[in-house]
Amino acid sequence: MDSDSSINNRWSLGFAFGATADKVMFLFEKDYFPEGFPPWAKVFWILLMAFEVALSSYPFFICLLTKSEVVGAVLGILYTAAWAAVMIFDIIKCPRQIILGKYSDAILLWPSVLFLFLLLGRFVINFVKAMRNSSVYNQNEKGFAEEYQLQYVRRLLRTPVAVFGHPQKNWIQRKLYQWDPYFKFPTRIINTVVVMLLCLYMFIMSEYLGAKVILSLLKAIPTYFRRMIPGSEKASWFKNLEEFIVIAEGLWIATTVLSSVTCVGYVFNILVRYRKQMKLLRIGKKHLLVSESMKVSSSQSVVAVSKFISFQVAYIMWGYLIMHLVQWAFGMIFTYIVIVPMKHGKWMELLNRWGTVILTFVIVLVIKKIQVFVGGRFFLQPKMLPSDSEKPLALDNRRVFVNFSYFLFFHSVVMGIGSCLLRLLRSVILGAWLVARIDRPVMPKGFEQCDAGYTVWVGMLFLDHYHTNPILVCFCQTLCDKIKQKTLSVDSNSSVCKPLEIVPRVSCKARTRWFLLYTLLNNPSIQKIRKLKPLSYSLDG
């Protein structure tokens, strides 16, 4: 099964992975352990269940990728139709999650059923195409270089056209996405996006239905006390309990929406980051992607490709849950510290309690701004040019600067405690916010190797770069075509994939200038002693 060799089956394989999303979520439930099973052997049982799920979904991919197109399409139609019928019958006749609601199975599993029908339609289309092409003997041998890769190399060989000003872009190109005809996302990335969206939907809906049940139980508590203890509704604790339930429910719904939108944005951000970082690797700017201290071996890259989809799906779901809980916790703290006292009219109490803290915080910010202003105004030399945006990093008034640094030392020691706590708080918030993204390291620079998710991402990028670089692929394709042209006598209707257009021979003068430029670029020291051609000035007039 070779799913990355061509981009033609990207969305078909995406439909197949979408049809398996419910089985992926089944592996997270951990409800399939038999009773009395020893805890130490659970890892082997999970491995066995994962193999069973993979084996049950394997025919989808085999029928899509087999060279026997007619047989694959027929078997795919039968197998997909059987799975769709079983799932629909199971949803209607065998509701299991009574706690989450009567229609919880239909709410959670309808995306998988939809993708089963999309996959079924794809098999029907493949069957029709295979029947039409069965009577035509097609002896065209397809090369491993895709058309977009050939176009990419042709663009590099083409003379650049001078563009005056920046081209006009619409709002979508400026804000959201700009299409690149010379770049195609591989099958793995498309499959990852599809599975992430479906699993994220099922996870969010499961959490929402579970939270709805818990909130309904909490709402029943005041009713119970009102019935069991007459007059309890007038007590302050009773009102506080009702207020807590209302605030918790409102914040939970608000943070659910915010976390869901953020994670969906992360899913589509993978496409942007993948394309951007692959382009950086193609132009040789590897240092902008990983630091020199991070080393990813070839064996790690091979394993990273196998782990990428599963890691990304697991990270996005756990990242959503952690982000949601952190947002809800901070929202509750802020509400009870600021909003609730303001709602009850306790303005003076709120001001007395937090006024000093807020004033101290404002004073510290003002002092920091004054320090920056003084440093730039008195301890830096003037601008070299009036058009410069900042002053050069050249000290002025050195003796005053030494005294300024000395007295600032004692003040900074005291303020360092608060700065340390703020740094820790920012790290917790950003860590919870970015735990779902494996395209960014959570660990600081120099410790990226400890971030397993980021290591998988970088290893996958390296392997894709080394195997799908358009220049390398087209070069290998050209070599294969040249070898076939030498060993086989082919005519104009040959099965060999046509190579790139050969660039016409250049003149001897242009070749000499190119060698001169190449020599000067690689030997900067001889540029100073090179004899230049004297310029002729006109003395007329």
PDB file of C-alpha atoms in Angstrom, residues 121-339:
ATOM      1  CA  GLY A 121     -19.533   7.150  -4.236  1.00  0.00           C
ATOM      2  CA  ARG A 122     -15.802   7.230  -4.932  1.00  0.00           C
ATOM      3  CA  PHE A 123     -15.747   3.463  -5.489  1.00  0.00           C
ATOM      4  CA  VAL A 124     -18.680   3.770  -7.904  1.00  0.00           C
ATOM      5  CA  ILE A 125     -16.805   6.465  -9.865  1.00  0.00           C
ATOM      6  CA  ASN A 126     -13.684   4.282  -9.921  1.00  0.00           C
ATOM      7  CA  PHE A 127     -15.740   1.360 -11.224  1.00  0.00           C
ATOM      8  CA  VAL A 128     -17.205   3.447 -14.049  1.00  0.00           C
ATOM      9  CA  LYS A 129     -13.767   4.777 -15.023  1.00  0.00           C
ATOM     10  CA  ALA A 130     -12.251   1.293 -14.888  1.00  0.00           C
ATOM     11  CA  MET A 131     -14.970  -0.128 -17.148  1.00  0.00           C
ATOM     12  CA  ARG A 132     -14.457   2.686 -19.666  1.00  0.00           C
ATOM     13  CA  ASN A 133     -10.689   2.207 -19.711  1.00  0.00           C
ATOM     14  CA  SER A 134     -10.788  -1.599 -19.779  1.00  0.00           C
ATOM     15  CA  SER A 135     -11.325  -1.681 -23.548  1.00  0.00           C
ATOM     16  CA  VAL A 136      -8.470   0.769 -24.177  1.00  0.00           C
ATOM     17  CA  TYR A 137      -4.955  -0.613 -24.026  1.00  0.00           C
ATOM     18  CA  ASN A 138      -2.986   2.041 -22.227  1.00  0.00           C
ATOM     19  CA  GLN A 139       0.748   1.481 -22.365  1.00  0.00           C
ATOM     20  CA  ASN A 140       1.798   4.860 -21.025  1.00  0.00           C
ATOM     21  CA  GLU A 141       4.233   4.386 -18.220  1.00  0.00           C
ATOM     22  CA  LYS A 142       3.882   7.033 -15.563  1.00  0.00           C
ATOM     23  CA  GLY A 143       7.019   8.581 -14.142  1.00  0.00           C
ATOM     24  CA  PHE A 144       7.496   9.408 -10.490  1.00  0.00           C
ATOM     25  CA  ALA A 145       7.741  13.152 -11.133  1.00  0.00           C
ATOM     26  CA  GLU A 146       4.396  14.914 -10.771  1.00  0.00           C
ATOM     27  CA  GLU A 147       3.330  17.691 -13.090  1.00  0.00           C
ATOM     28  CA  TYR A 148       3.467  20.365 -10.381  1.00  0.00           C
ATOM     29  CA  GLN A 149       7.070  19.370  -9.629  1.00  0.00           C
ATOM     30  CA  LEU A 150       7.997  19.770 -13.285  1.00  0.00           C
ATOM     31  CA  GLN A 151       6.319  23.166 -13.349  1.00  0.00           C
ATOM     32  CA  TYR A 152       8.223  24.185 -10.217  1.00  0.00           C
ATOM     33  CA  VAL A 153      11.579  23.373 -11.815  1.00  0.00           C
ATOM     34  CA  ARG A 154      10.590  25.097 -15.077  1.00  0.00           C
ATOM     35  CA  ARG A 155       9.805  28.225 -13.105  1.00  0.00           C
ATOM     36  CA  LEU A 156      13.246  28.121 -11.483  1.00  0.00           C
ATOM     37  CA  LEU A 157      14.935  27.800 -14.894  1.00  0.00           C
ATOM     38  CA  ARG A 158      12.877  30.600 -16.379  1.00  0.00           C
ATOM     39  CA  THR A 159      14.251  34.137 -16.496  1.00  0.00           C
ATOM     40  CA  PRO A 160      12.688  36.171 -13.656  1.00  0.00           C
ATOM     41  CA  VAL A 161      10.345  38.920 -14.743  1.00  0.00           C
ATOM     42  CA  ALA A 162      10.758  42.324 -13.136  1.00  0.00           C
ATOM     43  CA  VAL A 163       7.645  43.280 -11.202  1.00  0.00           C
ATOM     44  CA  PHE A 164       7.146  46.914 -10.286  1.00  0.00           C
ATOM     45  CA  GLY A 165       5.404  47.204  -6.951  1.00  0.00           C
ATOM     46  CA  HIS A 166       3.562  44.446  -5.144  1.00  0.00           C
ATOM     47  CA  PRO A 167       0.836  42.471  -6.945  1.00  0.00           C
ATOM     48  CA  GLN A 168      -2.700  43.107  -5.860  1.00  0.00           C
ATOM     49  CA  LYS A 169      -4.153  40.453  -3.557  1.00  0.00           C
ATOM     50  CA  ASN A 170      -7.736  39.970  -2.477  1.00  0.00           C
ATOM     51  CA  TRP A 171      -8.819  39.657   1.148  1.00  0.00           C
ATOM     52  CA  ILE A 172      -8.605  35.858   1.196  1.00  0.00           C
ATOM     53  CA  GLN A 173      -5.041  35.890  -0.152  1.00  0.00           C
ATOM     54  CA  ARG A 174      -3.956  38.572   2.313  1.00  0.00           C
ATOM     55  CA  LYS A 175      -5.683  37.223   5.437  1.00  0.00           C
ATOM     56  CA  LEU A 176      -6.427  33.526   5.019  1.00  0.00           C
ATOM     57  CA  TYR A 177      -4.706  31.555   2.285  1.00  0.00           C
ATOM     58  CA  GLN A 178      -2.852  32.122  -0.969  1.00  0.00           C
ATOM     59  CA  TRP A 179      -2.927  29.246  -3.429  1.00  0.00           C
ATOM     60  CA  ASP A 180       0.392  28.054  -4.815  1.00  0.00           C
ATOM     61  CA  PRO A 181       0.142  26.107  -8.115  1.00  0.00           C
ATOM     62  CA  TYR A 182       3.681  24.746  -7.644  1.00  0.00           C
ATOM     63  CA  PHE A 183       2.989  23.078  -4.296  1.00  0.00           C
ATOM     64  CA  LYS A 184       0.684  20.163  -3.492  1.00  0.00           C
ATOM     65  CA  PHE A 185       0.021  18.772  -0.047  1.00  0.00           C
ATOM     66  CA  PRO A 186       0.846  15.067   0.281  1.00  0.00           C
ATOM     67  CA  THR A 187      -1.730  12.433   1.088  1.00  0.00           C
ATOM     68  CA  ARG A 188      -0.597  12.186   4.689  1.00  0.00           C
ATOM     69  CA  ILE A 189      -1.389  15.838   5.439  1.00  0.00           C
ATOM     70  CA  ILE A 190      -4.851  15.621   3.847  1.00  0.00           C
ATOM     71  CA  ASN A 191      -5.612  12.460   5.836  1.00  0.00           C
ATOM     72  CA  THR A 192      -4.401  14.118   9.027  1.00  0.00           C
ATOM     73  CA  VAL A 193      -6.650  17.143   8.561  1.00  0.00           C
ATOM     74  CA  VAL A 194      -9.718  14.979   7.861  1.00  0.00           C
ATOM     75  CA  VAL A 195      -9.166  12.666  10.841  1.00  0.00           C
ATOM     76  CA  MET A 196      -8.378  15.582  13.169  1.00  0.00           C
ATOM     77  CA  LEU A 197     -11.577  17.423  12.278  1.00  0.00           C
ATOM     78  CA  LEU A 198     -13.761  14.338  12.719  1.00  0.00           C
ATOM     79  CA  CYS A 199     -12.133  13.167  15.953  1.00  0.00           C
ATOM     80  CA  LEU A 200     -12.192  16.713  17.325  1.00  0.00           C
ATOM     81  CA  TYR A 201     -15.903  16.975  16.531  1.00  0.00           C
ATOM     82  CA  MET A 202     -16.719  13.686  18.254  1.00  0.00           C
ATOM     83  CA  PHE A 203     -14.542  14.579  21.246  1.00  0.00           C
ATOM     84  CA  ILE A 204     -16.122  18.027  21.660  1.00  0.00           C
ATOM     85  CA  MET A 205     -19.647  16.648  21.332  1.00  0.00           C
ATOM     86  CA  SER A 206     -18.913  13.869  23.842  1.00  0.00           C
ATOM     87  CA  GLU A 207     -17.566  16.438  26.287  1.00  0.00           C
ATOM     88  CA  TYR A 208     -20.554  18.729  25.716  1.00  0.00           C
ATOM     89  CA  LEU A 209     -23.079  15.933  26.251  1.00  0.00           C
ATOM     90  CA  GLY A 210     -21.237  14.767  29.383  1.00  0.00           C
ATOM     91  CA  ALA A 211     -21.058  18.325  30.746  1.00  0.00           C
ATOM     92  CA  LYS A 212     -24.757  18.767  29.998  1.00  0.00           C
ATOM     93  CA  VAL A 213     -25.570  15.738  32.126  1.00  0.00           C
ATOM     94  CA  ILE A 214     -23.375  17.022  34.988  1.00  0.00           C
ATOM     95  CA  LEU A 215     -24.929  20.507  34.812  1.00  0.00           C
ATOM     96  CA  SER A 216     -28.431  19.004  34.883  1.00  0.00           C
ATOM     97  CA  LEU A 217     -27.477  17.134  38.058  1.00  0.00           C
ATOM     98  CA  LEU A 218     -26.119  20.359  39.574  1.00  0.00           C
ATOM     99  CA  LYS A 219     -29.320  22.193  38.683  1.00  0.00           C
ATOM    100  CA  ALA A 220     -31.298  19.479  40.443  1.00  0.00           C
ATOM    101  CA  ILE A 221     -29.470  20.158  43.731  1.00  0.00           C
ATOM    102  CA  PRO A 222     -31.256  23.486  44.494  1.00  0.00           C
ATOM    103  CA  THR A 223     -34.582  21.869  43.646  1.00  0.00           C
ATOM    104  CA  TYR A 224     -33.783  19.048  46.052  1.00  0.00           C
ATOM    105  CA  PHE A 225     -32.902  21.454  48.896  1.00  0.00           C
ATOM    106  CA  ARG A 226     -35.970  23.569  48.170  1.00  0.00           C
ATOM    107  CA  ARG A 227     -38.169  20.511  48.502  1.00  0.00           C
ATOM    108  CA  MET A 228     -36.387  18.917  51.465  1.00  0.00           C
ATOM    109  CA  ILE A 229     -35.686  22.135  53.450  1.00  0.00           C
ATOM    110  CA  PRO A 230     -38.576  24.602  53.245  1.00  0.00           C
ATOM    111  CA  GLY A 231     -37.438  28.228  53.218  1.00  0.00           C
ATOM    112  CA  SER A 232     -33.895  27.343  52.207  1.00  0.00           C
ATOM    113  CA  GLU A 233     -34.219  29.458  49.058  1.00  0.00           C
ATOM    114  CA  LYS A 234     -33.960  32.573  51.211  1.00  0.00           C
ATOM    115  CA  ALA A 235     -30.605  31.567  52.691  1.00  0.00           C
ATOM    116  CA  SER A 236     -27.419  33.167  51.382  1.00  0.00           C
ATOM    117  CA  TRP A 237     -25.711  29.841  50.731  1.00  0.00           C
ATOM    118  CA  PHE A 238     -28.627  28.772  48.555  1.00  0.00           C
ATOM    119  CA  LYS A 239     -28.349  31.927  46.436  1.00  0.00           C
ATOM    120  CA  ASN A 240     -24.599  31.479  46.187  1.00  0.00           C
ATOM    121  CA  LEU A 241     -25.109  27.899  44.987  1.00  0.00           C
ATOM    122  CA  GLU A 242     -27.558  28.988  42.285  1.00  0.00           C
ATOM    123  CA  GLU A 243     -25.218  31.782  41.230  1.00  0.00           C
ATOM    124  CA  PHE A 244     -22.283  29.345  41.038  1.00  0.00           C
ATOM    125  CA  ILE A 245     -24.250  26.974  38.789  1.00  0.00           C
ATOM    126  CA  VAL A 246     -25.269  29.801  36.447  1.00  0.00           C
ATOM    127  CA  ILE A 247     -21.729  31.175  36.220  1.00  0.00           C
ATOM    128  CA  ALA A 248     -20.189  27.725  35.717  1.00  0.00           C
ATOM    129  CA  GLU A 249     -22.644  26.875  32.934  1.00  0.00           C
ATOM    130  CA  GLY A 250     -22.167  30.179  31.117  1.00  0.00           C
ATOM    131  CA  LEU A 251     -18.392  30.045  31.306  1.00  0.00           C
ATOM    132  CA  TRP A 252     -18.316  26.408  30.239  1.00  0.00           C
ATOM    133  CA  ILE A 253     -20.321  27.154  27.090  1.00  0.00           C
ATOM    134  CA  ALA A 254     -18.224  30.250  26.297  1.00  0.00           C
ATOM    135  CA  THR A 255     -14.908  28.451  26.779  1.00  0.00           C
ATOM    136  CA  THR A 256     -16.188  25.491  24.747  1.00  0.00           C
ATOM    137  CA  VAL A 257     -16.802  27.776  21.783  1.00  0.00           C
ATOM    138  CA  LEU A 258     -13.467  29.557  22.222  1.00  0.00           C
ATOM    139  CA  SER A 259     -11.459  26.335  22.576  1.00  0.00           C
ATOM    140  CA  SER A 260     -13.269  24.713  19.640  1.00  0.00           C
ATOM    141  CA  VAL A 261     -12.590  27.654  17.319  1.00  0.00           C
ATOM    142  CA  THR A 262      -8.944  27.746  18.432  1.00  0.00           C
ATOM    143  CA  CYS A 263      -8.398  24.035  17.782  1.00  0.00           C
ATOM    144  CA  VAL A 264     -10.117  24.176  14.398  1.00  0.00           C
ATOM    145  CA  GLY A 265      -7.790  27.065  13.558  1.00  0.00           C
ATOM    146  CA  TYR A 266      -4.868  24.878  14.632  1.00  0.00           C
ATOM    147  CA  VAL A 267      -6.015  22.153  12.231  1.00  0.00           C
ATOM    148  CA  PHE A 268      -5.917  24.463   9.216  1.00  0.00           C
ATOM    149  CA  ASN A 269      -2.746  26.120  10.497  1.00  0.00           C
ATOM    150  CA  ILE A 270      -0.994  22.792   9.936  1.00  0.00           C
ATOM    151  CA  LEU A 271      -1.413  23.295   6.186  1.00  0.00           C
ATOM    152  CA  VAL A 272       0.104  26.770   6.355  1.00  0.00           C
ATOM    153  CA  ARG A 273       3.020  25.729   8.555  1.00  0.00           C
ATOM    154  CA  TYR A 274       3.761  22.613   6.499  1.00  0.00           C
ATOM    155  CA  ARG A 275       3.935  24.547   3.233  1.00  0.00           C
ATOM    156  CA  LYS A 276       5.988  27.373   4.747  1.00  0.00           C
ATOM    157  CA  GLN A 277       8.532  25.095   6.395  1.00  0.00           C
ATOM    158  CA  MET A 278       8.852  22.814   3.370  1.00  0.00           C
ATOM    159  CA  LYS A 279       9.679  25.884   1.267  1.00  0.00           C
ATOM    160  CA  LEU A 280      12.315  26.873   3.815  1.00  0.00           C
ATOM    161  CA  LEU A 281      13.903  23.442   3.500  1.00  0.00           C
ATOM    162  CA  ARG A 282      13.813  23.645  -0.301  1.00  0.00           C
ATOM    163  CA  ILE A 283      15.752  26.897  -0.359  1.00  0.00           C
ATOM    164  CA  GLY A 284      18.274  25.613   2.178  1.00  0.00           C
ATOM    165  CA  LYS A 285      17.190  27.614   5.245  1.00  0.00           C
ATOM    166  CA  LYS A 286      17.149  24.696   7.651  1.00  0.00           C
ATOM    167  CA  HIS A 287      18.525  26.866  10.462  1.00  0.00           C
ATOM    168  CA  LEU A 288      15.243  28.822  10.541  1.00  0.00           C
ATOM    169  CA  LEU A 289      13.350  25.613  11.305  1.00  0.00           C
ATOM    170  CA  VAL A 290      15.497  23.829  13.883  1.00  0.00           C
ATOM    171  CA  SER A 291      18.399  24.915  16.039  1.00  0.00           C
ATOM    172  CA  GLU A 292      21.881  23.485  15.703  1.00  0.00           C
ATOM    173  CA  SER A 293      21.522  21.582  18.972  1.00  0.00           C
ATOM    174  CA  MET A 294      18.570  19.544  17.697  1.00  0.00           C
ATOM    175  CA  LYS A 295      19.530  16.361  15.896  1.00  0.00           C
ATOM    176  CA  VAL A 296      17.003  14.046  14.243  1.00  0.00           C
ATOM    177  CA  SER A 297      18.452  10.778  12.991  1.00  0.00           C
ATOM    178  CA  SER A 298      17.317   8.971   9.862  1.00  0.00           C
ATOM    179  CA  SER A 299      15.723   6.186  11.901  1.00  0.00           C
ATOM    180  CA  GLN A 300      13.752   8.764  13.905  1.00  0.00           C
ATOM    181  CA  SER A 301      12.491  10.335  10.679  1.00  0.00           C
ATOM    182  CA  VAL A 302      11.284   6.959   9.417  1.00  0.00           C
ATOM    183  CA  VAL A 303       9.371   6.323  12.637  1.00  0.00           C
ATOM    184  CA  ALA A 304       8.100   9.935  12.675  1.00  0.00           C
ATOM    185  CA  VAL A 305       6.232   9.456   9.391  1.00  0.00           C
ATOM    186  CA  SER A 306       4.404   6.473  10.886  1.00  0.00           C
ATOM    187  CA  LYS A 307       3.607   8.334  14.105  1.00  0.00           C
ATOM    188  CA  PHE A 308       2.614  11.712  12.685  1.00  0.00           C
ATOM    189  CA  ILE A 309      -1.131  11.191  12.136  1.00  0.00           C
ATOM    190  CA  SER A 310      -1.688   9.388  15.433  1.00  0.00           C
ATOM    191  CA  PHE A 311       0.368  11.918  17.400  1.00  0.00           C
ATOM    192  CA  GLN A 312      -1.385  14.876  15.825  1.00  0.00           C
ATOM    193  CA  VAL A 313      -4.860  13.440  16.514  1.00  0.00           C
ATOM    194  CA  ALA A 314      -4.004  12.633  20.142  1.00  0.00           C
ATOM    195  CA  TYR A 315      -2.346  16.023  20.723  1.00  0.00           C
ATOM    196  CA  ILE A 316      -5.256  18.007  19.282  1.00  0.00           C
ATOM    197  CA  MET A 317      -7.811  16.247  21.512  1.00  0.00           C
ATOM    198  CA  TRP A 318      -5.780  16.410  24.712  1.00  0.00           C
ATOM    199  CA  GLY A 319      -4.755  19.945  23.849  1.00  0.00           C
ATOM    200  CA  TYR A 320      -8.391  20.936  23.495  1.00  0.00           C
ATOM    201  CA  LEU A 321      -9.277  19.393  26.853  1.00  0.00           C
ATOM    202  CA  ILE A 322      -6.353  21.030  28.698  1.00  0.00           C
ATOM    203  CA  MET A 323      -6.983  24.394  27.027  1.00  0.00           C
ATOM    204  CA  HIS A 324     -10.687  24.203  27.854  1.00  0.00           C
ATOM    205  CA  LEU A 325     -10.134  23.367  31.525  1.00  0.00           C
ATOM    206  CA  VAL A 326      -7.487  26.094  31.959  1.00  0.00           C
ATOM    207  CA  GLN A 327      -9.707  28.704  30.310  1.00  0.00           C
ATOM    208  CA  TRP A 328     -12.678  27.696  32.443  1.00  0.00           C
ATOM    209  CA  ALA A 329     -10.597  27.765  35.659  1.00  0.00           C
ATOM    210  CA  PHE A 330      -9.136  31.222  34.928  1.00  0.00           C
ATOM    211  CA  GLY A 331     -12.589  32.443  33.889  1.00  0.00           C
ATOM    212  CA  MET A 332     -14.095  31.322  37.204  1.00  0.00           C
ATOM    213  CA  ILE A 333     -11.268  32.958  39.170  1.00  0.00           C
ATOM    214  CA  PHE A 334     -11.619  36.244  37.298  1.00  0.00           C
ATOM    215  CA  THR A 335     -15.402  36.206  37.626  1.00  0.00           C
ATOM    216  CA  TYR A 336     -15.387  35.724  41.393  1.00  0.00           C
ATOM    217  CA  ILE A 337     -12.571  38.214  41.923  1.00  0.00           C
ATOM    218  CA  VAL A 338     -13.844  41.038  39.709  1.00  0.00           C
ATOM    219  CA  ILE A 339     -17.260  40.462  38.107  1.00  0.00           C
TER     220      ILE A 339
END
